[in-house]
Amino acid sequence: MAYLDNIRTFVRVYELGNMSAAARDLRVSAAVASSRISQLEDHLGVRLFHRTTRTLTPTEQGQIFYSGAGKILEAVEEAEADISDITDSPRGTLYVAAPLGVGQRFIAPAVPAFKEQYPQISIRLRLSDRKLDLAAEGLDTAFFLGVPEDSNLRIRKITDCPRVLCAAPDYIDRRGAPQNSDELRTDAQDCLNLRYPGAPEFQWPLHGPNGVQRVPVTGPFETDHGEVLTQWALAGHGIVMKPVFEIAEHLATGRLEVVLPEEPPVPIQLACLYLHRRRQDPKARLFMDFMVEHIQAEMARLPL
């Protein structure tokens, strides 16, 4: 197992390009990660990385070893998955990611129930609204709102999530509710945008009189954190486009009010993403099955 741990550490250091980041990802100290790489280099009799005080880059031998190391780990994972299928006792660690709103509302509350049902499976949940690379970040599955750009991923659709445009009563009193989507394009309204680094220019897809139109919006604030957008909206700083499940409580209490209901946003797809594999890990399949059923049941309870 020590040799496999060394290979796993090498692969994460190679993919992340940083010893400390790989150590955090593997939940070990940087010293342990560095020691594992040194042990592997001693075993192979080559240097796998060029190291300086600021950079870490793979050597030619490191690049060659990486291509084989990934296959070794995949073969081990498939063998473990086959055993789990036979013994009907799935075990191991699952690395899962989800957008903040989805994770807080649906995934995190259900993890303890999943763990109770499958006590030998451990869950490592990462919540982030930024764009994720499943392969580079070592994720088994990720929940996703929208349509992914990566065609190398498999998609399991869960549901379409209704969305609304909404704002705080204080904002509506000060600025007035928009009468049509054209007002969103101008300084007549302040729109609050979710945008992560490298994202394209943002547009809101709305059902208009002539069908769906993509409306470029303008506003003073944007962030890559969905909950921050909600808090800005609650504080009266602008109009926000949100899935209903994220703000149902605020709509029910009147802290947020729907605006422009005659031109509602297009619903957004919620799906599970996972990498193409010859055999899907049974513990990942069990987790997705569990969460899909849970999310669909929770969505059915929402006051849409």
PDB file of C-alpha atoms in Angstrom:
ATOM      1  CA  MET A   1       0.000   0.000   0.000  1.00  0.00           C
ATOM      2  CA  ALA A   2       2.923   2.350   0.668  1.00  0.00           C
ATOM      3  CA  TYR A   3       4.011   2.123  -2.967  1.00  0.00           C
ATOM      4  CA  LEU A   4       0.466   2.845  -4.158  1.00  0.00           C
ATOM      5  CA  ASP A   5       0.292   5.816  -1.795  1.00  0.00           C
ATOM      6  CA  ASN A   6       3.537   7.089  -3.323  1.00  0.00           C
ATOM      7  CA  ILE A   7       2.095   6.744  -6.827  1.00  0.00           C
ATOM      8  CA  ARG A   8      -1.148   8.481  -5.821  1.00  0.00           C
ATOM      9  CA  THR A   9       0.866  11.323  -4.337  1.00  0.00           C
ATOM     10  CA  PHE A  10       2.996  11.619  -7.462  1.00  0.00           C
ATOM     11  CA  VAL A  11      -0.106  11.777  -9.677  1.00  0.00           C
ATOM     12  CA  ARG A  12      -1.721  14.541  -7.588  1.00  0.00           C
ATOM     13  CA  VAL A  13       1.529  16.548  -7.433  1.00  0.00           C
ATOM     14  CA  TYR A  14       1.880  16.192 -11.205  1.00  0.00           C
ATOM     15  CA  GLU A  15      -1.733  17.226 -11.876  1.00  0.00           C
ATOM     16  CA  LEU A  16      -1.829  20.133  -9.424  1.00  0.00           C
ATOM     17  CA  GLY A  17       1.733  21.296 -10.033  1.00  0.00           C
ATOM     18  CA  ASN A  18       2.224  22.060  -6.369  1.00  0.00           C
ATOM     19  CA  MET A  19       3.383  19.906  -3.455  1.00  0.00           C
ATOM     20  CA  SER A  20       1.376  21.774  -0.810  1.00  0.00           C
ATOM     21  CA  ALA A  21      -1.830  21.689  -2.905  1.00  0.00           C
ATOM     22  CA  ALA A  22      -1.424  17.955  -3.491  1.00  0.00           C
ATOM     23  CA  ALA A  23      -0.813  17.381   0.218  1.00  0.00           C
ATOM     24  CA  ARG A  24      -4.000  19.276   1.109  1.00  0.00           C
ATOM     25  CA  ASP A  25      -5.945  17.314  -1.486  1.00  0.00           C
ATOM     26  CA  LEU A  26      -4.662  14.015  -0.069  1.00  0.00           C
ATOM     27  CA  ARG A  27      -5.103  15.218   3.528  1.00  0.00           C
ATOM     28  CA  VAL A  28      -1.490  14.691   4.506  1.00  0.00           C
ATOM     29  CA  SER A  29       1.246  17.129   5.464  1.00  0.00           C
ATOM     30  CA  ALA A  30       3.521  18.669   2.846  1.00  0.00           C
ATOM     31  CA  ALA A  31       6.416  16.841   4.497  1.00  0.00           C
ATOM     32  CA  VAL A  32       4.685  13.477   4.030  1.00  0.00           C
ATOM     33  CA  ALA A  33       3.910  14.263   0.375  1.00  0.00           C
ATOM     34  CA  SER A  34       7.516  15.292  -0.257  1.00  0.00           C
ATOM     35  CA  SER A  35       8.791  12.137   1.464  1.00  0.00           C
ATOM     36  CA  ARG A  36       6.574   9.944  -0.711  1.00  0.00           C
ATOM     37  CA  ILE A  37       7.917  11.566  -3.873  1.00  0.00           C
ATOM     38  CA  SER A  38      11.492  11.067  -2.653  1.00  0.00           C
ATOM     39  CA  GLN A  39      10.782   7.403  -1.892  1.00  0.00           C
ATOM     40  CA  LEU A  40       9.333   6.914  -5.349  1.00  0.00           C
ATOM     41  CA  GLU A  41      12.325   8.602  -6.979  1.00  0.00           C
ATOM     42  CA  ASP A  42      14.703   6.393  -4.968  1.00  0.00           C
ATOM     43  CA  HIS A  43      12.773   3.299  -6.019  1.00  0.00           C
ATOM     44  CA  LEU A  44      12.809   4.274  -9.716  1.00  0.00           C
ATOM     45  CA  GLY A  45      16.329   5.652  -9.655  1.00  0.00           C
ATOM     46  CA  VAL A  46      15.333   8.869 -11.464  1.00  0.00           C
ATOM     47  CA  ARG A  47      14.197  12.377 -10.609  1.00  0.00           C
ATOM     48  CA  LEU A  48      10.521  12.898 -11.352  1.00  0.00           C
ATOM     49  CA  PHE A  49      10.410  16.670 -10.775  1.00  0.00           C
ATOM     50  CA  HIS A  50      12.662  19.668 -11.190  1.00  0.00           C
ATOM     51  CA  ARG A  51      12.370  21.573  -7.909  1.00  0.00           C
ATOM     52  CA  THR A  52      13.197  25.175  -7.133  1.00  0.00           C
ATOM     53  CA  THR A  53      12.048  27.378  -4.274  1.00  0.00           C
ATOM     54  CA  ARG A  54       9.155  28.640  -6.426  1.00  0.00           C
ATOM     55  CA  THR A  55       8.426  26.063  -9.098  1.00  0.00           C
ATOM     56  CA  LEU A  56       7.956  22.339  -9.487  1.00  0.00           C
ATOM     57  CA  THR A  57       7.930  20.888 -13.010  1.00  0.00           C
ATOM     58  CA  PRO A  58       8.022  17.261 -14.166  1.00  0.00           C
ATOM     59  CA  THR A  59      11.186  15.874 -15.725  1.00  0.00           C
ATOM     60  CA  GLU A  60      11.050  13.890 -18.943  1.00  0.00           C
ATOM     61  CA  GLN A  61      11.084  10.722 -16.836  1.00  0.00           C
ATOM     62  CA  GLY A  62       8.265  12.166 -14.723  1.00  0.00           C
ATOM     63  CA  GLN A  63       6.130  12.781 -17.807  1.00  0.00           C
ATOM     64  CA  ILE A  64       6.685   9.217 -18.988  1.00  0.00           C
ATOM     65  CA  PHE A  65       5.916   7.751 -15.563  1.00  0.00           C
ATOM     66  CA  TYR A  66       2.722   9.811 -15.229  1.00  0.00           C
ATOM     67  CA  SER A  67       1.146   8.212 -18.301  1.00  0.00           C
ATOM     68  CA  GLY A  68       1.636   4.764 -16.789  1.00  0.00           C
ATOM     69  CA  ALA A  69       0.874   5.743 -13.197  1.00  0.00           C
ATOM     70  CA  GLY A  70      -2.648   6.815 -14.085  1.00  0.00           C
ATOM     71  CA  LYS A  71      -3.305   3.435 -15.688  1.00  0.00           C
ATOM     72  CA  ILE A  72      -1.987   1.656 -12.590  1.00  0.00           C
ATOM     73  CA  LEU A  73      -4.335   3.560 -10.291  1.00  0.00           C
ATOM     74  CA  GLU A  74      -7.288   3.078 -12.633  1.00  0.00           C
ATOM     75  CA  ALA A  75      -6.618  -0.679 -12.750  1.00  0.00           C
ATOM     76  CA  VAL A  76      -6.512  -0.846  -8.944  1.00  0.00           C
ATOM     77  CA  GLU A  77      -9.732   1.160  -8.669  1.00  0.00           C
ATOM     78  CA  GLU A  78     -11.471  -1.127 -11.157  1.00  0.00           C
ATOM     79  CA  ALA A  79     -10.289  -4.226  -9.289  1.00  0.00           C
ATOM     80  CA  GLU A  80     -11.561  -2.805  -6.000  1.00  0.00           C
ATOM     81  CA  ALA A  81     -14.850  -1.920  -7.682  1.00  0.00           C
ATOM     82  CA  ASP A  82     -15.208  -5.493  -8.987  1.00  0.00           C
ATOM     83  CA  ILE A  83     -14.660  -6.847  -5.475  1.00  0.00           C
ATOM     84  CA  SER A  84     -17.226  -4.419  -4.084  1.00  0.00           C
ATOM     85  CA  ASP A  85     -19.731  -5.624  -6.663  1.00  0.00           C
ATOM     86  CA  ILE A  86     -19.139  -9.260  -5.691  1.00  0.00           C
ATOM     87  CA  THR A  87     -19.159  -8.733  -1.924  1.00  0.00           C
ATOM     88  CA  ASP A  88     -22.026  -6.229  -2.008  1.00  0.00           C
ATOM     89  CA  SER A  89     -20.006  -4.214   0.519  1.00  0.00           C
ATOM     90  CA  PRO A  90     -18.834  -0.995  -1.183  1.00  0.00           C
ATOM     91  CA  ARG A  91     -16.063   0.808   0.627  1.00  0.00           C
ATOM     92  CA  GLY A  92     -13.548   3.585   0.137  1.00  0.00           C
ATOM     93  CA  THR A  93     -13.545   7.353  -0.238  1.00  0.00           C
ATOM     94  CA  LEU A  94     -15.630   9.398  -2.658  1.00  0.00           C
ATOM     95  CA  TYR A  95     -14.551  12.878  -3.720  1.00  0.00           C
ATOM     96  CA  VAL A  96     -17.632  14.923  -4.560  1.00  0.00           C
ATOM     97  CA  ALA A  97     -18.138  18.545  -5.611  1.00  0.00           C
ATOM     98  CA  ALA A  98     -21.246  20.705  -5.895  1.00  0.00           C
ATOM     99  CA  PRO A  99     -22.178  24.364  -6.365  1.00  0.00           C
ATOM    100  CA  LEU A 100     -22.673  26.144  -3.056  1.00  0.00           C
ATOM    101  CA  GLY A 101     -26.450  26.423  -3.297  1.00  0.00           C
ATOM    102  CA  VAL A 102     -26.947  22.819  -4.402  1.00  0.00           C
ATOM    103  CA  GLY A 103     -24.508  21.525  -1.820  1.00  0.00           C
ATOM    104  CA  GLN A 104     -25.973  23.448   1.088  1.00  0.00           C
ATOM    105  CA  ARG A 105     -29.615  22.809   0.182  1.00  0.00           C
ATOM    106  CA  PHE A 106     -29.492  19.185  -1.017  1.00  0.00           C
ATOM    107  CA  ILE A 107     -26.180  17.334  -0.764  1.00  0.00           C
ATOM    108  CA  ALA A 108     -24.701  18.183   2.643  1.00  0.00           C
ATOM    109  CA  PRO A 109     -27.920  17.497   4.634  1.00  0.00           C
ATOM    110  CA  ALA A 110     -28.230  14.035   3.018  1.00  0.00           C
ATOM    111  CA  VAL A 111     -24.609  12.891   3.450  1.00  0.00           C
ATOM    112  CA  PRO A 112     -25.122  11.592   7.034  1.00  0.00           C
ATOM    113  CA  ALA A 113     -28.091   9.471   5.897  1.00  0.00           C
ATOM    114  CA  PHE A 114     -26.011   8.030   3.046  1.00  0.00           C
ATOM    115  CA  LYS A 115     -23.144   7.313   5.457  1.00  0.00           C
ATOM    116  CA  GLU A 116     -25.539   5.551   7.821  1.00  0.00           C
ATOM    117  CA  GLN A 117     -26.722   3.326   4.984  1.00  0.00           C
ATOM    118  CA  TYR A 118     -23.185   2.693   3.655  1.00  0.00           C
ATOM    119  CA  PRO A 119     -20.899   3.006   6.687  1.00  0.00           C
ATOM    120  CA  GLN A 120     -17.754   1.880   4.852  1.00  0.00           C
ATOM    121  CA  ILE A 121     -17.916   4.740   2.338  1.00  0.00           C
ATOM    122  CA  SER A 122     -16.406   8.083   3.323  1.00  0.00           C
ATOM    123  CA  ILE A 123     -17.440  11.311   1.610  1.00  0.00           C
ATOM    124  CA  ARG A 124     -15.161  14.266   0.912  1.00  0.00           C
ATOM    125  CA  LEU A 125     -17.476  17.088  -0.163  1.00  0.00           C
ATOM    126  CA  ARG A 126     -16.175  20.255  -1.812  1.00  0.00           C
ATOM    127  CA  LEU A 127     -18.540  23.189  -2.362  1.00  0.00           C
ATOM    128  CA  SER A 128     -17.642  25.830  -4.935  1.00  0.00           C
ATOM    129  CA  ASP A 129     -19.362  27.896  -7.609  1.00  0.00           C
ATOM    130  CA  ARG A 130     -16.232  27.985  -9.761  1.00  0.00           C
ATOM    131  CA  LYS A 131     -15.680  25.784 -12.785  1.00  0.00           C
ATOM    132  CA  LEU A 132     -14.144  22.430 -11.850  1.00  0.00           C
ATOM    133  CA  ASP A 133     -11.942  19.953 -13.717  1.00  0.00           C
ATOM    134  CA  LEU A 134     -12.973  16.499 -12.502  1.00  0.00           C
ATOM    135  CA  ALA A 135      -9.869  14.718 -13.768  1.00  0.00           C
ATOM    136  CA  ALA A 136      -7.339  17.297 -12.589  1.00  0.00           C
ATOM    137  CA  GLU A 137      -8.956  17.653  -9.173  1.00  0.00           C
ATOM    138  CA  GLY A 138      -9.452  13.949  -8.530  1.00  0.00           C
ATOM    139  CA  LEU A 139     -13.247  14.099  -8.281  1.00  0.00           C
ATOM    140  CA  ASP A 140     -15.441  11.026  -8.592  1.00  0.00           C
ATOM    141  CA  THR A 141     -18.577  13.013  -9.341  1.00  0.00           C
ATOM    142  CA  ALA A 142     -19.710  16.618  -9.410  1.00  0.00           C
ATOM    143  CA  PHE A 143     -23.161  18.148  -9.325  1.00  0.00           C
ATOM    144  CA  PHE A 144     -23.590  20.846 -11.930  1.00  0.00           C
ATOM    145  CA  LEU A 145     -26.083  23.541 -12.839  1.00  0.00           C
ATOM    146  CA  GLY A 146     -26.251  24.204 -16.557  1.00  0.00           C
ATOM    147  CA  VAL A 147     -24.702  22.405 -19.524  1.00  0.00           C
ATOM    148  CA  PRO A 148     -21.023  21.422 -19.183  1.00  0.00           C
ATOM    149  CA  GLU A 149     -18.622  22.318 -21.955  1.00  0.00           C
ATOM    150  CA  ASP A 150     -16.436  19.222 -21.502  1.00  0.00           C
ATOM    151  CA  SER A 151     -17.650  16.526 -23.902  1.00  0.00           C
ATOM    152  CA  ASN A 152     -15.452  13.936 -22.161  1.00  0.00           C
ATOM    153  CA  LEU A 153     -17.834  13.830 -19.211  1.00  0.00           C
ATOM    154  CA  ARG A 154     -20.882  11.667 -18.780  1.00  0.00           C
ATOM    155  CA  ILE A 155     -24.022  13.474 -17.674  1.00  0.00           C
ATOM    156  CA  ARG A 156     -26.851  12.126 -15.578  1.00  0.00           C
ATOM    157  CA  LYS A 157     -29.692  14.611 -15.569  1.00  0.00           C
ATOM    158  CA  ILE A 158     -31.532  15.004 -12.272  1.00  0.00           C
ATOM    159  CA  THR A 159     -34.128  17.704 -12.967  1.00  0.00           C
ATOM    160  CA  ASP A 160     -34.769  21.130 -14.465  1.00  0.00           C
ATOM    161  CA  CYS A 161     -34.731  23.804 -11.766  1.00  0.00           C
ATOM    162  CA  PRO A 162     -37.130  26.752 -12.159  1.00  0.00           C
ATOM    163  CA  ARG A 163     -35.514  30.177 -11.732  1.00  0.00           C
ATOM    164  CA  VAL A 164     -36.866  33.638 -10.996  1.00  0.00           C
ATOM    165  CA  LEU A 165     -35.709  37.222 -11.126  1.00  0.00           C
ATOM    166  CA  CYS A 166     -36.129  38.767  -7.709  1.00  0.00           C
ATOM    167  CA  ALA A 167     -35.168  41.734  -5.562  1.00  0.00           C
ATOM    168  CA  ALA A 168     -35.730  43.054  -2.058  1.00  0.00           C
ATOM    169  CA  PRO A 169     -38.809  45.248  -1.426  1.00  0.00           C
ATOM    170  CA  ASP A 170     -36.464  48.099  -0.469  1.00  0.00           C
ATOM    171  CA  TYR A 171     -34.772  47.968  -3.879  1.00  0.00           C
ATOM    172  CA  ILE A 172     -38.130  47.863  -5.689  1.00  0.00           C
ATOM    173  CA  ASP A 173     -39.365  50.864  -3.683  1.00  0.00           C
ATOM    174  CA  ARG A 174     -36.260  52.868  -4.610  1.00  0.00           C
ATOM    175  CA  ARG A 175     -35.754  51.846  -8.242  1.00  0.00           C
ATOM    176  CA  GLY A 176     -39.112  50.481  -9.301  1.00  0.00           C
ATOM    177  CA  ALA A 177     -39.777  47.020 -10.683  1.00  0.00           C
ATOM    178  CA  PRO A 178     -38.584  46.511 -14.291  1.00  0.00           C
ATOM    179  CA  GLN A 179     -41.406  46.672 -16.808  1.00  0.00           C
ATOM    180  CA  ASN A 180     -39.565  44.728 -19.506  1.00  0.00           C
ATOM    181  CA  SER A 181     -36.235  43.011 -20.096  1.00  0.00           C
ATOM    182  CA  ASP A 182     -34.846  46.027 -21.980  1.00  0.00           C
ATOM    183  CA  GLU A 183     -34.489  47.814 -18.645  1.00  0.00           C
ATOM    184  CA  LEU A 184     -32.025  45.139 -17.529  1.00  0.00           C
ATOM    185  CA  ARG A 185     -29.642  46.164 -20.317  1.00  0.00           C
ATOM    186  CA  THR A 186     -29.321  49.717 -19.051  1.00  0.00           C
ATOM    187  CA  ASP A 187     -28.570  51.693 -15.901  1.00  0.00           C
ATOM    188  CA  ALA A 188     -32.303  51.726 -15.178  1.00  0.00           C
ATOM    189  CA  GLN A 189     -31.736  48.598 -13.069  1.00  0.00           C
ATOM    190  CA  ASP A 190     -28.832  47.074 -11.161  1.00  0.00           C
ATOM    191  CA  CYS A 191     -28.327  43.378 -11.856  1.00  0.00           C
ATOM    192  CA  LEU A 192     -26.223  41.128  -9.635  1.00  0.00           C
ATOM    193  CA  ASN A 193     -24.131  38.603 -11.547  1.00  0.00           C
ATOM    194  CA  LEU A 194     -22.550  35.259 -10.741  1.00  0.00           C
ATOM    195  CA  ARG A 195     -19.309  35.148 -12.665  1.00  0.00           C
ATOM    196  CA  TYR A 196     -16.201  33.045 -12.108  1.00  0.00           C
ATOM    197  CA  PRO A 197     -12.705  33.884 -13.477  1.00  0.00           C
ATOM    198  CA  GLY A 198     -12.503  33.254 -17.207  1.00  0.00           C
ATOM    199  CA  ALA A 199     -16.271  33.076 -17.671  1.00  0.00           C
ATOM    200  CA  PRO A 200     -17.673  34.600 -20.863  1.00  0.00           C
ATOM    201  CA  GLU A 201     -19.727  37.791 -20.887  1.00  0.00           C
ATOM    202  CA  PHE A 202     -22.848  36.994 -18.952  1.00  0.00           C
ATOM    203  CA  GLN A 203     -26.398  37.036 -20.310  1.00  0.00           C
ATOM    204  CA  TRP A 204     -29.688  36.080 -18.717  1.00  0.00           C
ATOM    205  CA  PRO A 205     -31.840  33.665 -20.805  1.00  0.00           C
ATOM    206  CA  LEU A 206     -35.428  34.911 -20.478  1.00  0.00           C
ATOM    207  CA  HIS A 207     -38.722  33.851 -22.012  1.00  0.00           C
ATOM    208  CA  GLY A 208     -39.756  36.924 -24.026  1.00  0.00           C
ATOM    209  CA  PRO A 209     -42.731  37.710 -26.262  1.00  0.00           C
ATOM    210  CA  ASN A 210     -40.882  36.210 -29.231  1.00  0.00           C
ATOM    211  CA  GLY A 211     -39.375  33.198 -27.480  1.00  0.00           C
ATOM    212  CA  VAL A 212     -36.182  32.797 -25.493  1.00  0.00           C
ATOM    213  CA  GLN A 213     -33.804  35.728 -25.666  1.00  0.00           C
ATOM    214  CA  ARG A 214     -30.389  36.137 -24.077  1.00  0.00           C
ATOM    215  CA  VAL A 215     -30.354  39.506 -22.358  1.00  0.00           C
ATOM    216  CA  PRO A 216     -26.972  41.090 -21.545  1.00  0.00           C
ATOM    217  CA  VAL A 217     -27.368  42.659 -18.116  1.00  0.00           C
ATOM    218  CA  THR A 218     -25.545  45.431 -16.335  1.00  0.00           C
ATOM    219  CA  GLY A 219     -24.857  46.169 -12.696  1.00  0.00           C
ATOM    220  CA  PRO A 220     -22.260  47.329 -10.187  1.00  0.00           C
ATOM    221  CA  PHE A 221     -21.555  43.993  -8.440  1.00  0.00           C
ATOM    222  CA  GLU A 222     -20.530  40.513  -9.483  1.00  0.00           C
ATOM    223  CA  THR A 223     -19.012  37.556  -7.620  1.00  0.00           C
ATOM    224  CA  ASP A 224     -18.175  33.866  -7.986  1.00  0.00           C
ATOM    225  CA  HIS A 225     -20.040  33.043  -4.747  1.00  0.00           C
ATOM    226  CA  GLY A 226     -23.769  32.342  -5.052  1.00  0.00           C
ATOM    227  CA  GLU A 227     -24.605  33.028  -1.402  1.00  0.00           C
ATOM    228  CA  VAL A 228     -22.944  36.450  -1.643  1.00  0.00           C
ATOM    229  CA  LEU A 229     -25.329  37.292  -4.503  1.00  0.00           C
ATOM    230  CA  THR A 230     -28.281  36.327  -2.326  1.00  0.00           C
ATOM    231  CA  GLN A 231     -27.049  38.492   0.538  1.00  0.00           C
ATOM    232  CA  TRP A 232     -26.538  41.471  -1.790  1.00  0.00           C
ATOM    233  CA  ALA A 233     -30.071  41.028  -3.105  1.00  0.00           C
ATOM    234  CA  LEU A 234     -31.487  40.797   0.433  1.00  0.00           C
ATOM    235  CA  ALA A 235     -29.635  43.998   1.302  1.00  0.00           C
ATOM    236  CA  GLY A 236     -31.372  45.809  -1.563  1.00  0.00           C
ATOM    237  CA  HIS A 237     -28.411  46.176  -3.925  1.00  0.00           C
ATOM    238  CA  GLY A 238     -30.067  44.862  -7.080  1.00  0.00           C
ATOM    239  CA  ILE A 239     -31.944  42.201  -9.027  1.00  0.00           C
ATOM    240  CA  VAL A 240     -30.673  38.638  -8.971  1.00  0.00           C
ATOM    241  CA  MET A 241     -31.498  35.554 -11.049  1.00  0.00           C
ATOM    242  CA  LYS A 242     -31.734  32.538  -8.775  1.00  0.00           C
ATOM    243  CA  PRO A 243     -32.991  28.936  -8.797  1.00  0.00           C
ATOM    244  CA  VAL A 244     -36.148  28.827  -6.708  1.00  0.00           C
ATOM    245  CA  PHE A 245     -34.718  26.190  -4.373  1.00  0.00           C
ATOM    246  CA  GLU A 246     -31.996  28.607  -3.223  1.00  0.00           C
ATOM    247  CA  ILE A 247     -34.336  31.423  -2.233  1.00  0.00           C
ATOM    248  CA  ALA A 248     -37.704  29.736  -1.562  1.00  0.00           C
ATOM    249  CA  GLU A 249     -37.541  30.716   2.115  1.00  0.00           C
ATOM    250  CA  HIS A 250     -36.890  34.386   1.306  1.00  0.00           C
ATOM    251  CA  LEU A 251     -39.731  34.439  -1.223  1.00  0.00           C
ATOM    252  CA  ALA A 252     -42.089  32.891   1.350  1.00  0.00           C
ATOM    253  CA  THR A 253     -41.212  35.507   3.989  1.00  0.00           C
ATOM    254  CA  GLY A 254     -41.352  38.423   1.528  1.00  0.00           C
ATOM    255  CA  ARG A 255     -37.696  39.370   1.994  1.00  0.00           C
ATOM    256  CA  LEU A 256     -37.366  38.868  -1.779  1.00  0.00           C
ATOM    257  CA  GLU A 257     -40.067  39.487  -4.390  1.00  0.00           C
ATOM    258  CA  VAL A 258     -40.329  38.148  -7.924  1.00  0.00           C
ATOM    259  CA  VAL A 259     -39.905  40.804 -10.609  1.00  0.00           C
ATOM    260  CA  LEU A 260     -40.698  40.636 -14.334  1.00  0.00           C
ATOM    261  CA  PRO A 261     -42.804  37.458 -13.912  1.00  0.00           C
ATOM    262  CA  GLU A 262     -44.073  37.769 -17.497  1.00  0.00           C
ATOM    263  CA  GLU A 263     -40.502  37.188 -18.785  1.00  0.00           C
ATOM    264  CA  PRO A 264     -39.200  34.438 -16.488  1.00  0.00           C
ATOM    265  CA  PRO A 265     -35.732  32.881 -16.794  1.00  0.00           C
ATOM    266  CA  VAL A 266     -35.308  29.585 -18.592  1.00  0.00           C
ATOM    267  CA  PRO A 267     -35.056  26.707 -16.057  1.00  0.00           C
ATOM    268  CA  ILE A 268     -31.544  25.418 -15.470  1.00  0.00           C
ATOM    269  CA  GLN A 269     -30.531  21.769 -15.627  1.00  0.00           C
ATOM    270  CA  LEU A 270     -29.204  20.094 -12.489  1.00  0.00           C
ATOM    271  CA  ALA A 271     -27.103  17.040 -13.276  1.00  0.00           C
ATOM    272  CA  CYS A 272     -24.408  14.692 -11.996  1.00  0.00           C
ATOM    273  CA  LEU A 273     -21.155  14.621 -13.943  1.00  0.00           C
ATOM    274  CA  TYR A 274     -18.612  11.832 -13.932  1.00  0.00           C
ATOM    275  CA  LEU A 275     -15.692  10.700 -16.070  1.00  0.00           C
ATOM    276  CA  HIS A 276     -15.904   8.086 -18.815  1.00  0.00           C
ATOM    277  CA  ARG A 277     -14.704   4.764 -17.417  1.00  0.00           C
ATOM    278  CA  ARG A 278     -14.916   1.193 -18.588  1.00  0.00           C
ATOM    279  CA  ARG A 279     -16.621   0.293 -15.341  1.00  0.00           C
ATOM    280  CA  GLN A 280     -18.275   2.808 -13.096  1.00  0.00           C
ATOM    281  CA  ASP A 281     -17.235   2.577  -9.447  1.00  0.00           C
ATOM    282  CA  PRO A 282     -20.210   1.049  -7.574  1.00  0.00           C
ATOM    283  CA  LYS A 283     -19.816   3.392  -4.605  1.00  0.00           C
ATOM    284  CA  ALA A 284     -20.065   6.397  -6.934  1.00  0.00           C
ATOM    285  CA  ARG A 285     -23.111   4.867  -8.585  1.00  0.00           C
ATOM    286  CA  LEU A 286     -24.725   4.254  -5.183  1.00  0.00           C
ATOM    287  CA  PHE A 287     -24.034   7.830  -4.110  1.00  0.00           C
ATOM    288  CA  MET A 288     -25.521   9.289  -7.295  1.00  0.00           C
ATOM    289  CA  ASP A 289     -28.579   7.024  -7.080  1.00  0.00           C
ATOM    290  CA  PHE A 290     -29.122   8.084  -3.474  1.00  0.00           C
ATOM    291  CA  MET A 291     -28.723  11.804  -4.161  1.00  0.00           C
ATOM    292  CA  VAL A 292     -30.825  11.810  -7.326  1.00  0.00           C
ATOM    293  CA  GLU A 293     -33.736  10.264  -5.451  1.00  0.00           C
ATOM    294  CA  HIS A 294     -33.250  12.660  -2.540  1.00  0.00           C
ATOM    295  CA  ILE A 295     -33.007  15.788  -4.710  1.00  0.00           C
ATOM    296  CA  GLN A 296     -36.032  14.878  -6.812  1.00  0.00           C
ATOM    297  CA  ALA A 297     -38.083  14.317  -3.641  1.00  0.00           C
ATOM    298  CA  GLU A 298     -36.938  17.639  -2.168  1.00  0.00           C
ATOM    299  CA  MET A 299     -37.665  19.517  -5.391  1.00  0.00           C
ATOM    300  CA  ALA A 300     -41.194  18.085  -5.439  1.00  0.00           C
ATOM    301  CA  ARG A 301     -41.802  19.688  -2.034  1.00  0.00           C
ATOM    302  CA  LEU A 302     -40.828  23.191  -3.122  1.00  0.00           C
ATOM    303  CA  PRO A 303     -43.627  25.775  -3.501  1.00  0.00           C
ATOM    304  CA  LEU A 304     -43.041  26.445  -7.202  1.00  0.00           C
TER     305      LEU A 304
END
